[in-house]
Amino acid sequence: MSTTSDIDAQHVELAMSRLQLMYAKPAHPYYILAPDYRETSSGIATLHYLCHILNLSGREAYICGASVVNPELKTPLLDAQTQQRHSSAGKVPIAVYPEVTIGEPLKCPVTARFLLNFEGFLTQKGMQEGPDDLMFYSGRLIAAKRGEAEGDLLNLPIIDIALFSAGDEPVIRQGAYLYQNRYPLEQIDYSQLPEGIHLLSVANPLSLTELAQRLKTAEVMYTHEWSMTCVMAVLCGCPVIFIPGHGIDQQFLERSLIGSNGFAMLDQSDAVATARAGVIGALERYVTVTTPFWQQLDVFIEKTQAAAQRKYKDQRLAMNQWLQARYPNKQQLARVLERLAANKAPRIEVLVIDKGSDAQAQQQTLKSLEPDQCLYDNLQVVVVDTEQAPLIEAINRTVARSVADWLIVVEAGVTFTPAGLLRLALELSGDCAHWLAVYADEAVRVNGSELGISLRPDFNLDLLLSFPAGLSRHWLFRRDALVGLGGFNSGCGDAYELEYQLRLIEHRGLASVGHVSEPLLVSDAFGLRDCANERAVIEAHLRARGYTHAQVNTRFPGRYEIDYGHAQQPSVSVLVVLEGRLEQFQRCLDSLLANTDYPYYEVLLLDPGNADGPTQQWLSGVEQLGSEQLRVLRLAGGQSRAALCNEAAREALGEYVFWLDAAAAIVGKDWLAQLLNHAQRPEVGAVGGKLLSADGKVHSAGSVLGLCGPVGRAFEGLSHQEAGYQQRLQVDQNYTALSGECLILRRELFLQAGGFDEEPLLAPWVDADLCLKLHQAGYLNVWTPRVQILMGAQAITKASVEQEDAMYARWLGVIARDPAYNLNLSLQQQGGFQMVDKVLSWHPDKAWRAQPVVLAHHADLQGTGQYRVIQPFAALKGAGLIEGGVSPSVLQVADLERYDPDTIVLQRNIDEERLQAMRRLQVFSRAFKVFELSDYLMDLPRGSALQRQMPEDIVGNLQRGLSYVDRLVVSTPALAEHFAHHHSDIRIVENRLPVAWWQGLQAQRRMGSKPRVGWAGGWEQVAELELIAEVIKALSGEVEWVVLGACPATLRPYIHDYRVDVPLHRYPQALAHLNLDIALAPMAQSLFNDCKSNVRLLEYGACGFPVIASDVPCYQGRSDLPVTLVRNSLSDWLEAIRMHLADMDGAHRLGDALKASIHQHWMLDGDSLQYWHKAWLAS
């Protein structure tokens, strides 16, 4: 038996790591983007194995973008439920992309790029990585190519050495093979190769076992290209010969994964013998070189998890950033103060309660109200001393002496947001004379430092009564009204504000209370506890309203359940429309009969003409029972559901009608009594309950208007045990709309309201439409979690666009501003109650349009999106000429109504989805609509990425898009001319360079042994470079050719300095750092090119490069741009370049003159901003 002393340090370390792994909880998950698994691709297999190894290492990793995995690996596919689980748990997903992935398709907070090959080698495009992306390389050569010689490696040993190894026994080898992967079959020169050579092609893939068998007996393998198959061959004892001229040379081999042993170049002497001699020891070299992988994996995990943890902390601090962003800029503040001065800004008094226990807390509050912290200065701050008099008496004395218009009581330690009181003052100085009390939103400190946010609904009586701690704190009161009603009641203890709030409602009604959707202050989180004073105040209020037998109960601390104590027990008709399956009907009826204690009800089974035989037999059986409590209404077929329901309501005998979905099952015995508890209140319209799905998730907990469409389900997808945002899954409250799957109201009220609307276009929304009519008539719709209904699976019919439009047309104003929700909560997240983007929620001066509000939608984040939308918008806003925001996607109808812009700019929107959105803009938005176009889309060049985005009928779609807008803005006179017959209002605004990007660039001159002549452009512009291919070849001995971006393989041998494409934000510096002595701008003649802008000349010129360009329309007629124009012939290009080479000083003077002209006339500042301002605005 071994003892502790027998275990060496290495074993102890291993044991500790395994113990840690055993009890480790998976931290932030990995989402690995990979195609379907196939063993014939080592790159794809590597990604799947990385997922497998991460999971075996105690991490949580998933494959994305694939449907086929290796069943022997632990590589689960990512699904929406898993993503939701991660989101709910606060996990930060880490996206892992191979180098062939362009951009950020998974949109994860953290990105790791795993380069399995040279960037752009397979796609001919850069990755467009972000500045914070983490880079990991499968080989040192790949890292070095990106200038990261010491970059992090992740050399995953993808080869199964049990399968791919030569073995100890000698074998007879015969046969030569040619391995072909991407090299074109038709270009193979068999004259270089042995006769009878066999082809190993990925077009006819072998299994790994078959490949290993072939390689173990092969005499030699030839190839044009590098692949992991080459390493497999050497491991199997088969030498590999590379055919030169295709990117592989001896230097490459020496720096490859296992070195050059076992490999040789075809043009070296005794190539086969040299390579054969090097296969010995290949396995040991492979094991040695891949041994560091496990340490590399630790580094990969450590760095990615650290980045995710930083993001996690950032998200926890995001509330601070969100609050900080709600601060007016200089122009906004000036306009706000001017507005307040013109409208008699209200005087606000802040009463700070000092209980003498924490001087620091008091100072914290006072400091937040000082002029250097608080933007509103019409304030009176009073510290209420509770040592000289009881608290409420002291407050009332202070109120009586005050000359303020409004007052608010806060505890010491509360801090005010810089702009909160300013925003409230703006609202109070507006059209709100009927408000006698007003409350705002607030931030809460959790654990002393972390901030949460309480975004409250508009005044919600049932929420106030059920959860006063969440809604009654920190109201502002009109001083004269407070004094007129006798001040605060000293007999109510710590519920004195709640008592006055309820007294105010009793005397002045619900309309006397206002709400401003703006965080006013930051306070400590309150503890949830029952409060005897609160319960007493609520009971007194209920008695004052006539509910003499009401009781206030509680199941959860601080959350109250009111029993109104109705004396009557009215009759109820339960109406069930039999749509669905027979087993659901039976379950619904059985659960209803078994779980209903309330005695006075009837059940009406509404048969809409079911042709199903078993269903008809079952209904006949029900009829034969002859029960007065259970009736079957056989209604005429062919009617709409709304018409059936209306007819049934007229036939119903109950005082109340309760609509129950046929897929529902009743849970609990007192459900009907609980619904009637609210439905019998005279101020209440409809009442609904909590609907649960079979998996224990919330199906619906009320409806949120505008959520993911005209109407969405509140809290959909959350666990039924969760409390929900602001405890709202646990308390009674008012919703503007409720689900018709569980809905009760007085039969007389239902008929008075016209029942369900029978208009076919409103069919999906008849329940919400009915509730909105009740809301409009002044009734409260109540949702209660005390009633729980289990919903079975249902066939969901998606509403048509026409049906959505009909609902928007009728109710858009309230849909966009649902009183039960909050303007700072997003309408785009399923279930709702997630914060909206701060850019779309903070506009303190929007109410009176001091500056026009522009909503700009860019088509991309690349050149056209930046130059034509994003940068002009930023410059105009920075100059104080506009307000607004930018967004890549067109806002949904409700969001658009919320935002209510003066101008909407739409860039290159001609796909069907965006055209539909534009049609809605025309119908539902008053904004001036501008279409932005900078390319002639009908003549796209070969290889343009836009081709994949274009519809078949480009002209037709473009004409439709232009019919929805008020103005077309184009980048060149040529475009304006071509579209003259497509729109009556066309404005030309030429591109200008953003100052922050292009000013102050310093390029060096004469930095090469020969003059540096170059070109920059992406793969979409590579035809420009090919246009001067012969020029490049002819001058390769006279200049150093420099290329940034794209370069065809045929030209690579002539390029002295080739640099891959860089993200756009790094492009100006990267261009300047080319240190060109001459820059070239070749351009072929075409309709597309004729309509292009001259931005290439501007970019070169901003770097101070002398420019030679093609003499084509887009570069012509620019007298203020000293550029040399040439015809597109070899002789003309050579003559112009050599002329510049012969007088480099003169060429550099041209570059200086060009730079000076651009900085004077072609920057996005000064007068040039007025061009954009006039083009984007209606007048």
mmCIF file of C-alpha atoms in Angstrom, residues 719-967:
data_model
loop_
_atom_site.group_PDB
_atom_site.id
_atom_site.type_symbol
_atom_site.label_atom_id
_atom_site.label_comp_id
_atom_site.label_asym_id
_atom_site.label_seq_id
_atom_site.Cartn_x
_atom_site.Cartn_y
_atom_site.Cartn_z
ATOM 1 C CA SER A 719 -40.350 28.980 -15.062
ATOM 2 C CA HIS A 720 -43.723 29.084 -13.310
ATOM 3 C CA GLN A 721 -41.842 29.310 -10.005
ATOM 4 C CA GLU A 722 -40.042 32.549 -10.854
ATOM 5 C CA ALA A 723 -41.162 35.823 -9.314
ATOM 6 C CA GLY A 724 -40.688 37.703 -12.572
ATOM 7 C CA TYR A 725 -39.543 41.261 -13.148
ATOM 8 C CA GLN A 726 -40.468 43.385 -10.102
ATOM 9 C CA GLN A 727 -42.279 40.353 -8.579
ATOM 10 C CA ARG A 728 -44.961 40.746 -11.243
ATOM 11 C CA LEU A 729 -45.542 37.012 -11.681
ATOM 12 C CA GLN A 730 -46.680 36.790 -8.053
ATOM 13 C CA VAL A 731 -49.100 39.694 -7.623
ATOM 14 C CA ASP A 732 -52.460 40.894 -8.903
ATOM 15 C CA GLN A 733 -52.161 43.809 -11.303
ATOM 16 C CA ASN A 734 -53.785 45.628 -14.191
ATOM 17 C CA TYR A 735 -52.917 44.745 -17.761
ATOM 18 C CA THR A 736 -54.245 46.640 -20.728
ATOM 19 C CA ALA A 737 -54.966 43.365 -22.514
ATOM 20 C CA LEU A 738 -55.481 39.753 -21.446
ATOM 21 C CA SER A 739 -55.523 36.421 -23.234
ATOM 22 C CA GLY A 740 -58.837 35.076 -24.485
ATOM 23 C CA GLU A 741 -57.694 31.592 -23.503
ATOM 24 C CA CYS A 742 -58.839 32.411 -19.947
ATOM 25 C CA LEU A 743 -61.061 35.491 -19.747
ATOM 26 C CA ILE A 744 -64.077 36.405 -17.623
ATOM 27 C CA LEU A 745 -66.309 39.477 -17.633
ATOM 28 C CA ARG A 746 -69.925 40.448 -17.081
ATOM 29 C CA ARG A 747 -72.118 39.177 -19.897
ATOM 30 C CA GLU A 748 -73.938 42.520 -20.084
ATOM 31 C CA LEU A 749 -70.606 44.378 -20.380
ATOM 32 C CA PHE A 750 -69.425 41.957 -23.061
ATOM 33 C CA LEU A 751 -72.538 42.640 -25.142
ATOM 34 C CA GLN A 752 -72.394 46.390 -24.469
ATOM 35 C CA ALA A 753 -68.828 46.447 -25.798
ATOM 36 C CA GLY A 754 -70.021 44.765 -28.985
ATOM 37 C CA GLY A 755 -68.542 41.372 -28.134
ATOM 38 C CA PHE A 756 -65.618 40.097 -30.128
ATOM 39 C CA ASP A 757 -65.068 42.052 -33.339
ATOM 40 C CA GLU A 758 -66.091 39.895 -36.311
ATOM 41 C CA GLU A 759 -63.840 41.696 -38.789
ATOM 42 C CA PRO A 760 -61.701 38.871 -40.318
ATOM 43 C CA LEU A 761 -58.546 40.981 -40.247
ATOM 44 C CA LEU A 762 -58.851 41.310 -36.465
ATOM 45 C CA ALA A 763 -59.388 37.578 -35.895
ATOM 46 C CA PRO A 764 -56.038 36.938 -34.126
ATOM 47 C CA TRP A 765 -56.560 39.895 -31.803
ATOM 48 C CA VAL A 766 -60.224 39.779 -30.793
ATOM 49 C CA ASP A 767 -59.367 39.198 -27.119
ATOM 50 C CA ALA A 768 -56.901 42.099 -26.991
ATOM 51 C CA ASP A 769 -59.283 44.271 -29.020
ATOM 52 C CA LEU A 770 -62.100 43.624 -26.546
ATOM 53 C CA CYS A 771 -59.824 44.420 -23.590
ATOM 54 C CA LEU A 772 -58.683 47.630 -25.279
ATOM 55 C CA LYS A 773 -62.287 48.705 -25.759
ATOM 56 C CA LEU A 774 -62.896 48.089 -22.060
ATOM 57 C CA HIS A 775 -59.727 50.014 -21.178
ATOM 58 C CA GLN A 776 -60.801 52.871 -23.410
ATOM 59 C CA ALA A 777 -64.150 52.956 -21.637
ATOM 60 C CA GLY A 778 -62.367 53.406 -18.299
ATOM 61 C CA TYR A 779 -62.481 49.859 -16.939
ATOM 62 C CA LEU A 780 -59.554 48.068 -15.307
ATOM 63 C CA ASN A 781 -58.514 44.707 -16.689
ATOM 64 C CA VAL A 782 -57.060 42.513 -13.945
ATOM 65 C CA TRP A 783 -54.578 39.642 -14.117
ATOM 66 C CA THR A 784 -54.229 37.361 -11.118
ATOM 67 C CA PRO A 785 -51.653 34.610 -10.487
ATOM 68 C CA ARG A 786 -54.067 33.009 -8.037
ATOM 69 C CA VAL A 787 -55.738 31.312 -11.002
ATOM 70 C CA GLN A 788 -53.513 28.845 -12.833
ATOM 71 C CA ILE A 789 -54.527 27.093 -16.034
ATOM 72 C CA LEU A 790 -52.503 24.347 -17.686
ATOM 73 C CA MET A 791 -52.380 24.748 -21.479
ATOM 74 C CA GLY A 792 -51.963 21.819 -23.837
ATOM 75 C CA ALA A 793 -50.140 21.900 -27.155
ATOM 76 C CA GLN A 794 -51.877 24.040 -29.745
ATOM 77 C CA ALA A 795 -51.517 24.573 -33.448
ATOM 78 C CA ILE A 796 -50.348 28.160 -33.871
ATOM 79 C CA THR A 797 -51.504 30.067 -36.925
ATOM 80 C CA LYS A 798 -49.242 33.027 -37.589
ATOM 81 C CA ALA A 799 -51.109 36.234 -38.179
ATOM 82 C CA SER A 800 -50.850 37.647 -41.665
ATOM 83 C CA VAL A 801 -49.285 41.003 -42.414
ATOM 84 C CA GLU A 802 -52.723 42.339 -43.285
ATOM 85 C CA GLN A 803 -54.081 41.204 -39.915
ATOM 86 C CA GLU A 804 -51.208 42.840 -38.076
ATOM 87 C CA ASP A 805 -51.755 46.030 -40.025
ATOM 88 C CA ALA A 806 -55.443 46.061 -39.115
ATOM 89 C CA MET A 807 -54.600 45.886 -35.407
ATOM 90 C CA TYR A 808 -51.975 48.595 -35.724
ATOM 91 C CA ALA A 809 -54.372 50.799 -37.639
ATOM 92 C CA ARG A 810 -56.945 50.590 -34.863
ATOM 93 C CA TRP A 811 -54.804 50.731 -31.733
ATOM 94 C CA LEU A 812 -51.261 51.851 -32.624
ATOM 95 C CA GLY A 813 -51.136 54.729 -30.127
ATOM 96 C CA VAL A 814 -51.740 52.504 -27.110
ATOM 97 C CA ILE A 815 -49.856 49.518 -28.584
ATOM 98 C CA ALA A 816 -46.687 51.602 -28.675
ATOM 99 C CA ARG A 817 -47.197 52.948 -25.155
ATOM 100 C CA ASP A 818 -48.831 50.145 -23.201
ATOM 101 C CA PRO A 819 -49.677 51.591 -19.751
ATOM 102 C CA ALA A 820 -48.907 48.204 -18.165
ATOM 103 C CA TYR A 821 -45.369 48.233 -19.558
ATOM 104 C CA ASN A 822 -42.639 50.901 -19.689
ATOM 105 C CA LEU A 823 -41.150 52.889 -22.548
ATOM 106 C CA ASN A 824 -37.661 51.839 -21.428
ATOM 107 C CA LEU A 825 -38.505 48.144 -21.799
ATOM 108 C CA SER A 826 -37.849 46.477 -25.128
ATOM 109 C CA LEU A 827 -40.591 45.260 -27.450
ATOM 110 C CA GLN A 828 -38.250 42.876 -29.264
ATOM 111 C CA GLN A 829 -37.559 40.219 -26.591
ATOM 112 C CA GLN A 830 -39.892 37.243 -26.192
ATOM 113 C CA GLY A 831 -41.634 37.475 -22.840
ATOM 114 C CA GLY A 832 -40.671 41.135 -22.513
ATOM 115 C CA PHE A 833 -39.273 43.034 -19.527
ATOM 116 C CA GLN A 834 -35.783 43.468 -20.990
ATOM 117 C CA MET A 835 -34.274 46.923 -21.241
ATOM 118 C CA VAL A 836 -34.419 48.793 -24.511
ATOM 119 C CA ASP A 837 -31.319 50.116 -26.258
ATOM 120 C CA LYS A 838 -30.390 53.403 -24.592
ATOM 121 C CA VAL A 839 -29.981 55.067 -28.002
ATOM 122 C CA LEU A 840 -33.666 54.551 -28.699
ATOM 123 C CA SER A 841 -34.977 55.625 -25.307
ATOM 124 C CA TRP A 842 -33.203 58.839 -24.286
ATOM 125 C CA HIS A 843 -34.367 62.052 -25.934
ATOM 126 C CA PRO A 844 -35.102 64.628 -23.249
ATOM 127 C CA ASP A 845 -36.141 67.371 -25.648
ATOM 128 C CA LYS A 846 -38.038 65.281 -28.198
ATOM 129 C CA ALA A 847 -41.455 66.305 -26.918
ATOM 130 C CA TRP A 848 -41.334 69.752 -28.506
ATOM 131 C CA ARG A 849 -38.929 69.010 -31.392
ATOM 132 C CA ALA A 850 -36.272 71.591 -30.622
ATOM 133 C CA GLN A 851 -34.104 69.720 -33.124
ATOM 134 C CA PRO A 852 -35.283 67.273 -35.771
ATOM 135 C CA VAL A 853 -35.126 63.610 -34.763
ATOM 136 C CA VAL A 854 -33.548 61.406 -37.425
ATOM 137 C CA LEU A 855 -33.669 57.616 -37.420
ATOM 138 C CA ALA A 856 -31.075 56.289 -39.858
ATOM 139 C CA HIS A 857 -30.929 52.678 -41.043
ATOM 140 C CA HIS A 858 -27.606 51.633 -42.559
ATOM 141 C CA ALA A 859 -27.328 48.677 -44.935
ATOM 142 C CA ASP A 860 -23.951 47.505 -43.602
ATOM 143 C CA LEU A 861 -21.053 48.488 -41.392
ATOM 144 C CA GLN A 862 -18.612 48.699 -44.280
ATOM 145 C CA GLY A 863 -17.771 51.549 -46.623
ATOM 146 C CA THR A 864 -21.213 52.486 -47.914
ATOM 147 C CA GLY A 865 -22.896 52.131 -44.537
ATOM 148 C CA GLN A 866 -20.241 54.258 -42.882
ATOM 149 C CA TYR A 867 -19.749 56.950 -45.537
ATOM 150 C CA ARG A 868 -23.399 57.371 -46.454
ATOM 151 C CA VAL A 869 -25.251 56.929 -43.152
ATOM 152 C CA ILE A 870 -23.341 56.264 -39.936
ATOM 153 C CA GLN A 871 -20.647 58.921 -40.220
ATOM 154 C CA PRO A 872 -22.866 61.705 -41.627
ATOM 155 C CA PHE A 873 -25.361 61.027 -38.847
ATOM 156 C CA ALA A 874 -22.649 61.136 -36.171
ATOM 157 C CA ALA A 875 -21.249 64.383 -37.570
ATOM 158 C CA LEU A 876 -24.671 66.061 -37.752
ATOM 159 C CA LYS A 877 -25.556 64.971 -34.226
ATOM 160 C CA GLY A 878 -22.164 66.034 -32.900
ATOM 161 C CA ALA A 879 -22.694 69.471 -34.397
ATOM 162 C CA GLY A 880 -26.064 69.773 -32.644
ATOM 163 C CA LEU A 881 -28.001 69.842 -35.915
ATOM 164 C CA ILE A 882 -30.104 66.717 -35.300
ATOM 165 C CA GLU A 883 -31.097 64.226 -32.604
ATOM 166 C CA GLY A 884 -31.870 60.554 -33.084
ATOM 167 C CA GLY A 885 -30.126 57.249 -33.557
ATOM 168 C CA VAL A 886 -28.851 54.701 -36.073
ATOM 169 C CA SER A 887 -29.982 51.104 -36.412
ATOM 170 C CA PRO A 888 -29.164 48.345 -38.925
ATOM 171 C CA SER A 889 -32.732 47.072 -39.029
ATOM 172 C CA VAL A 890 -35.932 48.945 -39.682
ATOM 173 C CA LEU A 891 -37.908 49.350 -36.472
ATOM 174 C CA GLN A 892 -41.090 47.412 -35.978
ATOM 175 C CA VAL A 893 -44.278 49.434 -36.141
ATOM 176 C CA ALA A 894 -44.715 49.852 -32.375
ATOM 177 C CA ASP A 895 -41.077 50.810 -31.823
ATOM 178 C CA LEU A 896 -41.346 53.318 -34.633
ATOM 179 C CA GLU A 897 -44.419 54.880 -33.075
ATOM 180 C CA ARG A 898 -42.588 55.064 -29.736
ATOM 181 C CA TYR A 899 -39.593 56.758 -31.336
ATOM 182 C CA ASP A 900 -41.685 59.027 -33.576
ATOM 183 C CA PRO A 901 -38.847 60.432 -35.729
ATOM 184 C CA ASP A 902 -39.085 63.419 -38.040
ATOM 185 C CA THR A 903 -36.958 61.732 -40.697
ATOM 186 C CA ILE A 904 -36.230 58.092 -41.505
ATOM 187 C CA VAL A 905 -33.203 57.348 -43.698
ATOM 188 C CA LEU A 906 -33.253 53.959 -45.423
ATOM 189 C CA GLN A 907 -30.162 52.674 -47.206
ATOM 190 C CA ARG A 908 -30.404 50.228 -50.101
ATOM 191 C CA ASN A 909 -33.616 48.564 -48.845
ATOM 192 C CA ILE A 910 -34.929 46.442 -51.709
ATOM 193 C CA ASP A 911 -35.267 42.887 -50.361
ATOM 194 C CA GLU A 912 -38.825 41.721 -49.733
ATOM 195 C CA GLU A 913 -38.667 41.897 -45.942
ATOM 196 C CA ARG A 914 -37.402 45.464 -45.927
ATOM 197 C CA LEU A 915 -39.823 46.544 -48.626
ATOM 198 C CA GLN A 916 -42.644 45.272 -46.431
ATOM 199 C CA ALA A 917 -41.217 47.295 -43.550
ATOM 200 C CA MET A 918 -40.994 50.366 -45.798
ATOM 201 C CA ARG A 919 -44.605 49.934 -46.851
ATOM 202 C CA ARG A 920 -45.541 49.989 -43.173
ATOM 203 C CA LEU A 921 -43.444 53.091 -42.636
ATOM 204 C CA GLN A 922 -45.437 54.827 -45.304
ATOM 205 C CA VAL A 923 -48.734 53.792 -43.710
ATOM 206 C CA PHE A 924 -47.976 54.199 -40.021
ATOM 207 C CA SER A 925 -45.280 56.875 -39.695
ATOM 208 C CA ARG A 926 -45.610 60.611 -40.209
ATOM 209 C CA ALA A 927 -41.816 60.861 -40.713
ATOM 210 C CA PHE A 928 -40.208 62.256 -43.854
ATOM 211 C CA LYS A 929 -38.712 59.219 -45.594
ATOM 212 C CA VAL A 930 -35.382 59.293 -47.429
ATOM 213 C CA PHE A 931 -33.963 56.496 -49.569
ATOM 214 C CA GLU A 932 -30.159 56.421 -49.721
ATOM 215 C CA LEU A 933 -28.440 54.884 -52.746
ATOM 216 C CA SER A 934 -24.774 54.978 -53.690
ATOM 217 C CA ASP A 935 -24.501 52.135 -56.226
ATOM 218 C CA TYR A 936 -26.108 51.400 -59.589
ATOM 219 C CA LEU A 937 -27.597 48.094 -58.472
ATOM 220 C CA MET A 938 -28.793 47.018 -61.907
ATOM 221 C CA ASP A 939 -25.213 46.520 -63.169
ATOM 222 C CA LEU A 940 -23.319 44.951 -60.274
ATOM 223 C CA PRO A 941 -19.804 43.779 -61.146
ATOM 224 C CA ARG A 942 -18.702 40.164 -61.045
ATOM 225 C CA GLY A 943 -17.947 39.025 -57.521
ATOM 226 C CA SER A 944 -19.899 41.773 -55.788
ATOM 227 C CA ALA A 945 -21.198 40.682 -52.387
ATOM 228 C CA LEU A 946 -24.343 42.654 -53.155
ATOM 229 C CA GLN A 947 -25.312 40.115 -55.800
ATOM 230 C CA ARG A 948 -26.270 37.619 -53.097
ATOM 231 C CA GLN A 949 -28.525 40.218 -51.478
ATOM 232 C CA MET A 950 -30.308 41.308 -54.628
ATOM 233 C CA PRO A 951 -33.782 40.069 -55.580
ATOM 234 C CA GLU A 952 -34.484 38.691 -59.031
ATOM 235 C CA ASP A 953 -36.429 41.765 -60.066
ATOM 236 C CA ILE A 954 -34.030 44.486 -58.946
ATOM 237 C CA VAL A 955 -35.724 47.208 -61.002
ATOM 238 C CA GLY A 956 -39.210 46.289 -59.816
ATOM 239 C CA ASN A 957 -38.212 46.123 -56.182
ATOM 240 C CA LEU A 958 -36.297 49.373 -56.420
ATOM 241 C CA GLN A 959 -39.300 51.113 -57.947
ATOM 242 C CA ARG A 960 -41.520 49.778 -55.154
ATOM 243 C CA GLY A 961 -39.071 51.006 -52.543
ATOM 244 C CA LEU A 962 -38.863 54.444 -54.091
ATOM 245 C CA SER A 963 -42.676 54.664 -54.181
ATOM 246 C CA TYR A 964 -42.703 54.468 -50.371
ATOM 247 C CA VAL A 965 -40.314 57.379 -49.775
ATOM 248 C CA ASP A 966 -40.388 61.147 -50.129
ATOM 249 C CA ARG A 967 -36.868 61.663 -51.429
#
